Amino acid sequence: MAQTTLDIIPKPLSVEISGGKTFELRNGATIWASGPDALLSAQYVARYCRDYLGMHIEVGGDRWAAAVRITCDETVTGKPNYELRVSESGVDITGKGAPEAAFHGVQTLIQLLPTRAGDIPRLPHCVINDAPRYDLRMMHLDVVRHFFPVHYVKQYIDWLALHKFNYFHWHLTDDQGWRIELKSHPELTERGSYRAGEIKGLFPGEYYERPYEAYYTQEQIKEVIEYARERYITVIPEIDMPGHCMAVLAVHPEFSTTPDEAHHTAQTWGIYNRQNNVLAPSDTVMRFITEVFDEVCQLFPSEYIHAGGDECAAKWWNESAATQSYMQAHGIADAKALQAHFMQHIVDVCQRHGKMVMGWDGGIELVGPEGCVLETWLMREGMKQSLINTTHKWINANGLAHYFDFHEDSTQTEVMHGMGRLLLPVRKVFDYALVPDSASAVVADNLIGVAGCLWTEYCPETWKCEYMVFPRLSALAEKAWVGQDWRKGDESCREAAWGDFGRRLLVQLSRYDLWRIRYNPTFEKNNDEKRDWR
């Protein structure tokens, strides 16, 4: 029977299938690459065939004798895109406008391959033309609350590449630890990477002693950056200031609004307004911030540096006589203006290195839109219109739809979360509007990307990370690549889009089995009768 659909996530822009005809990719076949950029993509798909399918595919040889031919054509102007063509002569992938376009074509080719080792790949004759809706497609990993070694971070990056994400948001500092080595301030990892214990159960939980210490050296960080680069993924570091700084204060109590008190890294989660975690403003602290971000900017090639910036409880600044004196001397009216003062300083430092600052709402929107991008986890219906209608370029990381530390099903107890046991099934990730109905046209135009987050307070093991991220990452990838084309209020279009995606997701679960991802089975169980078990 002729194949009429392709089970690809995210869904390509256009697909034409030639009914009934297939091309067999056999052991010993070769892949030809047009140059160094195409070679990265060729080597990637050859490794994939070896590692997951047990196939021996060689890179090199004659172009016209090759089964797969990959070309990078950077002379094409406009938005990067690719064409994938399967015919009787083999597979041709042409990336146009940028090298990563060919790599995205390779990811689509991978989804045409079998989901079981040993099956001979029979690729339907087809022509696929494709390009992403959003230039920035990002996934986050918190390695502060719980740490993950370099080999696992690399695996995580590979999974992002397979879903056509192009940014990895690496959350490296917070109240519970400092996880990045800085040559200018080695004490931050020597002492700030340590915590004495943590809690069991939901916040406030039960404290227990568990000495914990880990961080990444600069050599390890460079290794991860290079690994990601070869997969056309940019690593964005997050260095959280001026709040979320208990790890800094454990090392430098003199930077606190209460310098005479004992300070230590946080031993629990959810400390906002409960524990003092803000930096006190001073010339010394501003110099420290400069030195930190100078070094981070030099270490990471990314055009973006994430500075966090949110959840600064005003009470600690309001109760500090030294802070109030600084504010008066610098003409700073209140705590919000002080927070903006800190963030503007970080923006100024990063701009000297040619970088843009990313930050969360509750922080970065307090400064002007020049030199910074808002990653919003609060943007949703019901917010004040003044907050929705920001003039900043922004990224949608909605906390109710793109935070994967929520349960997917009400019966699950494997992973605990402290925010009221809110549920986030795959359907909600897929459905949640990227732009609120009440937002202005300017806000819609300013949306530059889509992001998901995994906070790891309740994910100390790698299997729990995978359990929380997958398969919901597929729904996020679809939104980030395709957007949401149904009209608001048009339920028939929404249902058709969901039905099509759900069918493709069942096939994606078979790929997850092949990729050895320990995913959440809820969607699979609810759709067991629809899955093709051939």
mmCIF file with all atom_site columns, N, CA and C in Angstrom, residues 300-349:
data_model
loop_
_atom_site.group_PDB
_atom_site.id
_atom_site.type_symbol
_atom_site.label_atom_id
_atom_site.label_alt_id
_atom_site.label_comp_id
_atom_site.label_asym_id
_atom_site.label_entity_id
_atom_site.label_seq_id
_atom_site.pdbx_PDB_ins_code
_atom_site.Cartn_x
_atom_site.Cartn_y
_atom_site.Cartn_z
_atom_site.occupancy
_atom_site.B_iso_or_equiv
_atom_site.pdbx_formal_charge
_atom_site.auth_seq_id
_atom_site.auth_comp_id
_atom_site.auth_asym_id
_atom_site.auth_atom_id
_atom_site.pdbx_PDB_model_num
ATOM 1   N N  . PHE A 1 300 ? 31.884 31.895 26.761 1.00 0.00 ? 300 PHE A N  1
ATOM 2   C CA . PHE A 1 300 ? 30.783 31.385 25.944 1.00 0.00 ? 300 PHE A CA 1
ATOM 3   C C  . PHE A 1 300 ? 30.669 32.184 24.650 1.00 0.00 ? 300 PHE A C  1
ATOM 4   N N  . PRO A 1 301 ? 30.709 31.522 23.491 1.00 0.00 ? 301 PRO A N  1
ATOM 5   C CA . PRO A 1 301 ? 30.564 32.224 22.206 1.00 0.00 ? 301 PRO A CA 1
ATOM 6   C C  . PRO A 1 301 ? 29.148 32.741 21.946 1.00 0.00 ? 301 PRO A C  1
ATOM 7   N N  . SER A 1 302 ? 28.173 32.285 22.699 1.00 0.00 ? 302 SER A N  1
ATOM 8   C CA . SER A 1 302 ? 26.780 32.651 22.469 1.00 0.00 ? 302 SER A CA 1
ATOM 9   C C  . SER A 1 302 ? 26.580 34.155 22.384 1.00 0.00 ? 302 SER A C  1
ATOM 10  N N  . GLU A 1 303 ? 25.672 34.565 21.506 1.00 0.00 ? 303 GLU A N  1
ATOM 11  C CA . GLU A 1 303 ? 25.324 35.983 21.434 1.00 0.00 ? 303 GLU A CA 1
ATOM 12  C C  . GLU A 1 303 ? 24.469 36.413 22.615 1.00 0.00 ? 303 GLU A C  1
ATOM 13  N N  . TYR A 1 304 ? 23.954 35.425 23.379 1.00 0.00 ? 304 TYR A N  1
ATOM 14  C CA . TYR A 1 304 ? 23.119 35.711 24.551 1.00 0.00 ? 304 TYR A CA 1
ATOM 15  C C  . TYR A 1 304 ? 23.809 35.220 25.814 1.00 0.00 ? 304 TYR A C  1
ATOM 16  N N  . ILE A 1 305 ? 23.686 36.002 26.886 1.00 0.00 ? 305 ILE A N  1
ATOM 17  C CA . ILE A 1 305 ? 24.072 35.584 28.228 1.00 0.00 ? 305 ILE A CA 1
ATOM 18  C C  . ILE A 1 305 ? 22.842 35.770 29.109 1.00 0.00 ? 305 ILE A C  1
ATOM 19  N N  . HIS A 1 306 ? 22.457 34.700 29.809 1.00 0.00 ? 306 HIS A N  1
ATOM 20  C CA . HIS A 1 306 ? 21.256 34.788 30.652 1.00 0.00 ? 306 HIS A CA 1
ATOM 21  C C  . HIS A 1 306 ? 21.658 35.239 32.057 1.00 0.00 ? 306 HIS A C  1
ATOM 22  N N  . ALA A 1 307 ? 20.998 36.271 32.539 1.00 0.00 ? 307 ALA A N  1
ATOM 23  C CA . ALA A 1 307 ? 21.348 36.826 33.847 1.00 0.00 ? 307 ALA A CA 1
ATOM 24  C C  . ALA A 1 307 ? 20.262 36.616 34.895 1.00 0.00 ? 307 ALA A C  1
ATOM 25  N N  . GLY A 1 308 ? 19.270 35.771 34.595 1.00 0.00 ? 308 GLY A N  1
ATOM 26  C CA . GLY A 1 308 ? 18.207 35.530 35.581 1.00 0.00 ? 308 GLY A CA 1
ATOM 27  C C  . GLY A 1 308 ? 17.486 36.820 35.895 1.00 0.00 ? 308 GLY A C  1
ATOM 28  N N  . GLY A 1 309 ? 17.750 37.366 37.095 1.00 0.00 ? 309 GLY A N  1
ATOM 29  C CA . GLY A 1 309 ? 17.276 38.701 37.437 1.00 0.00 ? 309 GLY A CA 1
ATOM 30  C C  . GLY A 1 309 ? 15.957 38.783 38.150 1.00 0.00 ? 309 GLY A C  1
ATOM 31  N N  . ASP A 1 310 ? 15.245 37.666 38.322 1.00 0.00 ? 310 ASP A N  1
ATOM 32  C CA . ASP A 1 310 ? 13.903 37.741 38.900 1.00 0.00 ? 310 ASP A CA 1
ATOM 33  C C  . ASP A 1 310 ? 13.924 37.384 40.380 1.00 0.00 ? 310 ASP A C  1
ATOM 34  N N  . GLU A 1 311 ? 12.755 37.446 40.989 1.00 0.00 ? 311 GLU A N  1
ATOM 35  C CA . GLU A 1 311 ? 12.511 37.010 42.364 1.00 0.00 ? 311 GLU A CA 1
ATOM 36  C C  . GLU A 1 311 ? 13.491 37.624 43.366 1.00 0.00 ? 311 GLU A C  1
ATOM 37  N N  . CYS A 1 312 ? 13.604 38.942 43.306 1.00 0.00 ? 312 CYS A N  1
ATOM 38  C CA . CYS A 1 312 ? 14.400 39.679 44.294 1.00 0.00 ? 312 CYS A CA 1
ATOM 39  C C  . CYS A 1 312 ? 13.435 40.268 45.324 1.00 0.00 ? 312 CYS A C  1
ATOM 40  N N  . ALA A 1 313 ? 13.362 39.661 46.487 1.00 0.00 ? 313 ALA A N  1
ATOM 41  C CA . ALA A 1 313 ? 12.440 40.132 47.515 1.00 0.00 ? 313 ALA A CA 1
ATOM 42  C C  . ALA A 1 313 ? 12.909 41.489 48.048 1.00 0.00 ? 313 ALA A C  1
ATOM 43  N N  . ALA A 1 314 ? 12.022 42.489 47.976 1.00 0.00 ? 314 ALA A N  1
ATOM 44  C CA . ALA A 1 314 ? 12.382 43.865 48.335 1.00 0.00 ? 314 ALA A CA 1
ATOM 45  C C  . ALA A 1 314 ? 12.716 44.021 49.815 1.00 0.00 ? 314 ALA A C  1
ATOM 46  N N  . LYS A 1 315 ? 12.159 43.151 50.659 1.00 0.00 ? 315 LYS A N  1
ATOM 47  C CA . LYS A 1 315 ? 12.293 43.349 52.102 1.00 0.00 ? 315 LYS A CA 1
ATOM 48  C C  . LYS A 1 315 ? 13.753 43.394 52.548 1.00 0.00 ? 315 LYS A C  1
ATOM 49  N N  . TRP A 1 316 ? 14.632 42.605 51.932 1.00 0.00 ? 316 TRP A N  1
ATOM 50  C CA . TRP A 1 316 ? 16.026 42.562 52.385 1.00 0.00 ? 316 TRP A CA 1
ATOM 51  C C  . TRP A 1 316 ? 16.731 43.877 52.088 1.00 0.00 ? 316 TRP A C  1
ATOM 52  N N  . TRP A 1 317 ? 16.439 44.490 50.973 1.00 0.00 ? 317 TRP A N  1
ATOM 53  C CA . TRP A 1 317 ? 17.015 45.794 50.645 1.00 0.00 ? 317 TRP A CA 1
ATOM 54  C C  . TRP A 1 317 ? 16.379 46.891 51.497 1.00 0.00 ? 317 TRP A C  1
ATOM 55  N N  . ASN A 1 318 ? 15.073 46.797 51.709 1.00 0.00 ? 318 ASN A N  1
ATOM 56  C CA . ASN A 1 318 ? 14.372 47.823 52.493 1.00 0.00 ? 318 ASN A CA 1
ATOM 57  C C  . ASN A 1 318 ? 14.822 47.842 53.947 1.00 0.00 ? 318 ASN A C  1
ATOM 58  N N  . GLU A 1 319 ? 15.242 46.694 54.465 1.00 0.00 ? 319 GLU A N  1
ATOM 59  C CA . GLU A 1 319 ? 15.627 46.597 55.878 1.00 0.00 ? 319 GLU A CA 1
ATOM 60  C C  . GLU A 1 319 ? 17.105 46.910 56.110 1.00 0.00 ? 319 GLU A C  1
ATOM 61  N N  . SER A 1 320 ? 17.858 47.185 55.036 1.00 0.00 ? 320 SER A N  1
ATOM 62  C CA . SER A 1 320 ? 19.299 47.391 55.152 1.00 0.00 ? 320 SER A CA 1
ATOM 63  C C  . SER A 1 320 ? 19.638 48.871 55.096 1.00 0.00 ? 320 SER A C  1
ATOM 64  N N  . ALA A 1 321 ? 20.226 49.389 56.169 1.00 0.00 ? 321 ALA A N  1
ATOM 65  C CA . ALA A 1 321 ? 20.607 50.799 56.213 1.00 0.00 ? 321 ALA A CA 1
ATOM 66  C C  . ALA A 1 321 ? 21.683 51.105 55.167 1.00 0.00 ? 321 ALA A C  1
ATOM 67  N N  . ALA A 1 322 ? 22.631 50.191 54.976 1.00 0.00 ? 322 ALA A N  1
ATOM 68  C CA . ALA A 1 322 ? 23.694 50.414 54.003 1.00 0.00 ? 322 ALA A CA 1
ATOM 69  C C  . ALA A 1 322 ? 23.128 50.463 52.589 1.00 0.00 ? 322 ALA A C  1
ATOM 70  N N  . THR A 1 323 ? 22.149 49.607 52.314 1.00 0.00 ? 323 THR A N  1
ATOM 71  C CA . THR A 1 323 ? 21.521 49.609 50.990 1.00 0.00 ? 323 THR A CA 1
ATOM 72  C C  . THR A 1 323 ? 20.758 50.908 50.768 1.00 0.00 ? 323 THR A C  1
ATOM 73  N N  . GLN A 1 324 ? 20.036 51.342 51.765 1.00 0.00 ? 324 GLN A N  1
ATOM 74  C CA . GLN A 1 324 ? 19.269 52.591 51.641 1.00 0.00 ? 324 GLN A CA 1
ATOM 75  C C  . GLN A 1 324 ? 20.200 53.779 51.424 1.00 0.00 ? 324 GLN A C  1
ATOM 76  N N  . SER A 1 325 ? 21.363 53.744 52.061 1.00 0.00 ? 325 SER A N  1
ATOM 77  C CA . SER A 1 325 ? 22.336 54.818 51.875 1.00 0.00 ? 325 SER A CA 1
ATOM 78  C C  . SER A 1 325 ? 22.867 54.817 50.451 1.00 0.00 ? 325 SER A C  1
ATOM 79  N N  . TYR A 1 326 ? 23.162 53.648 49.904 1.00 0.00 ? 326 TYR A N  1
ATOM 80  C CA . TYR A 1 326 ? 23.627 53.536 48.519 1.00 0.00 ? 326 TYR A CA 1
ATOM 81  C C  . TYR A 1 326 ? 22.558 54.067 47.566 1.00 0.00 ? 326 TYR A C  1
ATOM 82  N N  . MET A 1 327 ? 21.312 53.675 47.796 1.00 0.00 ? 327 MET A N  1
ATOM 83  C CA . MET A 1 327 ? 20.220 54.097 46.922 1.00 0.00 ? 327 MET A CA 1
ATOM 84  C C  . MET A 1 327 ? 20.072 55.618 46.938 1.00 0.00 ? 327 MET A C  1
ATOM 85  N N  . GLN A 1 328 ? 20.180 56.204 48.113 1.00 0.00 ? 328 GLN A N  1
ATOM 86  C CA . GLN A 1 328 ? 20.060 57.659 48.218 1.00 0.00 ? 328 GLN A CA 1
ATOM 87  C C  . GLN A 1 328 ? 21.208 58.350 47.478 1.00 0.00 ? 328 GLN A C  1
ATOM 88  N N  . ALA A 1 329 ? 22.417 57.806 47.619 1.00 0.00 ? 329 ALA A N  1
ATOM 89  C CA . ALA A 1 329 ? 23.582 58.413 46.967 1.00 0.00 ? 329 ALA A CA 1
ATOM 90  C C  . ALA A 1 329 ? 23.505 58.314 45.445 1.00 0.00 ? 329 ALA A C  1
ATOM 91  N N  . HIS A 1 330 ? 22.815 57.295 44.925 1.00 0.00 ? 330 HIS A N  1
ATOM 92  C CA . HIS A 1 330 ? 22.730 57.081 43.479 1.00 0.00 ? 330 HIS A CA 1
ATOM 93  C C  . HIS A 1 330 ? 21.362 57.465 42.903 1.00 0.00 ? 330 HIS A C  1
ATOM 94  N N  . GLY A 1 331 ? 20.540 58.112 43.698 1.00 0.00 ? 331 GLY A N  1
ATOM 95  C CA . GLY A 1 331 ? 19.244 58.578 43.215 1.00 0.00 ? 331 GLY A CA 1
ATOM 96  C C  . GLY A 1 331 ? 18.306 57.448 42.828 1.00 0.00 ? 331 GLY A C  1
ATOM 97  N N  . ILE A 1 332 ? 18.335 56.338 43.563 1.00 0.00 ? 332 ILE A N  1
ATOM 98  C CA . ILE A 1 332 ? 17.498 55.169 43.283 1.00 0.00 ? 332 ILE A CA 1
ATOM 99  C C  . ILE A 1 332 ? 16.288 55.219 44.205 1.00 0.00 ? 332 ILE A C  1
ATOM 100 N N  . ALA A 1 333 ? 15.109 55.263 43.639 1.00 0.00 ? 333 ALA A N  1
ATOM 101 C CA . ALA A 1 333 ? 13.899 55.586 44.400 1.00 0.00 ? 333 ALA A CA 1
ATOM 102 C C  . ALA A 1 333 ? 13.419 54.444 45.285 1.00 0.00 ? 333 ALA A C  1
ATOM 103 N N  . ASP A 1 334 ? 13.451 53.210 44.794 1.00 0.00 ? 334 ASP A N  1
ATOM 104 C CA . ASP A 1 334 ? 12.874 52.093 45.554 1.00 0.00 ? 334 ASP A CA 1
ATOM 105 C C  . ASP A 1 334 ? 13.532 50.794 45.139 1.00 0.00 ? 334 ASP A C  1
ATOM 106 N N  . ALA A 1 335 ? 13.026 49.672 45.702 1.00 0.00 ? 335 ALA A N  1
ATOM 107 C CA . ALA A 1 335 ? 13.650 48.372 45.458 1.00 0.00 ? 335 ALA A CA 1
ATOM 108 C C  . ALA A 1 335 ? 13.559 47.964 43.987 1.00 0.00 ? 335 ALA A C  1
ATOM 109 N N  . LYS A 1 336 ? 12.450 48.281 43.342 1.00 0.00 ? 336 LYS A N  1
ATOM 110 C CA . LYS A 1 336 ? 12.318 47.950 41.919 1.00 0.00 ? 336 LYS A CA 1
ATOM 111 C C  . LYS A 1 336 ? 13.374 48.695 41.096 1.00 0.00 ? 336 LYS A C  1
ATOM 112 N N  . ALA A 1 337 ? 13.568 49.953 41.420 1.00 0.00 ? 337 ALA A N  1
ATOM 113 C CA . ALA A 1 337 ? 14.583 50.738 40.714 1.00 0.00 ? 337 ALA A CA 1
ATOM 114 C C  . ALA A 1 337 ? 15.983 50.215 41.007 1.00 0.00 ? 337 ALA A C  1
ATOM 115 N N  . LEU A 1 338 ? 16.202 49.708 42.223 1.00 0.00 ? 338 LEU A N  1
ATOM 116 C CA . LEU A 1 338 ? 17.507 49.117 42.544 1.00 0.00 ? 338 LEU A CA 1
ATOM 117 C C  . LEU A 1 338 ? 17.728 47.845 41.731 1.00 0.00 ? 338 LEU A C  1
ATOM 118 N N  . GLN A 1 339 ? 16.689 47.035 41.615 1.00 0.00 ? 339 GLN A N  1
ATOM 119 C CA . GLN A 1 339 ? 16.793 45.827 40.800 1.00 0.00 ? 339 GLN A CA 1
ATOM 120 C C  . GLN A 1 339 ? 17.132 46.192 39.356 1.00 0.00 ? 339 GLN A C  1
ATOM 121 N N  . ALA A 1 340 ? 16.489 47.228 38.831 1.00 0.00 ? 340 ALA A N  1
ATOM 122 C CA . ALA A 1 340 ? 16.795 47.710 37.479 1.00 0.00 ? 340 ALA A CA 1
ATOM 123 C C  . ALA A 1 340 ? 18.233 48.213 37.387 1.00 0.00 ? 340 ALA A C  1
ATOM 124 N N  . HIS A 1 341 ? 18.715 48.828 38.432 1.00 0.00 ? 341 HIS A N  1
ATOM 125 C CA . HIS A 1 341 ? 20.092 49.331 38.489 1.00 0.00 ? 341 HIS A CA 1
ATOM 126 C C  . HIS A 1 341 ? 21.086 48.178 38.338 1.00 0.00 ? 341 HIS A C  1
ATOM 127 N N  . PHE A 1 342 ? 20.842 47.092 39.076 1.00 0.00 ? 342 PHE A N  1
ATOM 128 C CA . PHE A 1 342 ? 21.679 45.898 38.940 1.00 0.00 ? 342 PHE A CA 1
ATOM 129 C C  . PHE A 1 342 ? 21.629 45.347 37.513 1.00 0.00 ? 342 PHE A C  1
ATOM 130 N N  . MET A 1 343 ? 20.407 45.197 36.985 1.00 0.00 ? 343 MET A N  1
ATOM 131 C CA . MET A 1 343 ? 20.256 44.574 35.670 1.00 0.00 ? 343 MET A CA 1
ATOM 132 C C  . MET A 1 343 ? 20.881 45.439 34.570 1.00 0.00 ? 343 MET A C  1
ATOM 133 N N  . GLN A 1 344 ? 20.744 46.766 34.692 1.00 0.00 ? 344 GLN A N  1
ATOM 134 C CA . GLN A 1 344 ? 21.345 47.642 33.694 1.00 0.00 ? 344 GLN A CA 1
ATOM 135 C C  . GLN A 1 344 ? 22.868 47.528 33.726 1.00 0.00 ? 344 GLN A C  1
ATOM 136 N N  . HIS A 1 345 ? 23.423 47.346 34.911 1.00 0.00 ? 345 HIS A N  1
ATOM 137 C CA . HIS A 1 345 ? 24.870 47.162 35.022 1.00 0.00 ? 345 HIS A CA 1
ATOM 138 C C  . HIS A 1 345 ? 25.312 45.897 34.278 1.00 0.00 ? 345 HIS A C  1
ATOM 139 N N  . ILE A 1 346 ? 24.556 44.808 34.445 1.00 0.00 ? 346 ILE A N  1
ATOM 140 C CA . ILE A 1 346 ? 24.882 43.557 33.756 1.00 0.00 ? 346 ILE A CA 1
ATOM 141 C C  . ILE A 1 346 ? 24.751 43.730 32.248 1.00 0.00 ? 346 ILE A C  1
ATOM 142 N N  . VAL A 1 347 ? 23.697 44.405 31.809 1.00 0.00 ? 347 VAL A N  1
ATOM 143 C CA . VAL A 1 347 ? 23.506 44.672 30.381 1.00 0.00 ? 347 VAL A CA 1
ATOM 144 C C  . VAL A 1 347 ? 24.699 45.456 29.831 1.00 0.00 ? 347 VAL A C  1
ATOM 145 N N  . ASP A 1 348 ? 25.129 46.473 30.568 1.00 0.00 ? 348 ASP A N  1
ATOM 146 C CA . ASP A 1 348 ? 26.257 47.301 30.113 1.00 0.00 ? 348 ASP A CA 1
ATOM 147 C C  . ASP A 1 348 ? 27.530 46.463 29.978 1.00 0.00 ? 348 ASP A C  1
ATOM 148 N N  . VAL A 1 349 ? 27.786 45.597 30.956 1.00 0.00 ? 349 VAL A N  1
ATOM 149 C CA . VAL A 1 349 ? 28.981 44.742 30.900 1.00 0.00 ? 349 VAL A CA 1
ATOM 150 C C  . VAL A 1 349 ? 28.920 43.830 29.678 1.00 0.00 ? 349 VAL A C  1
#
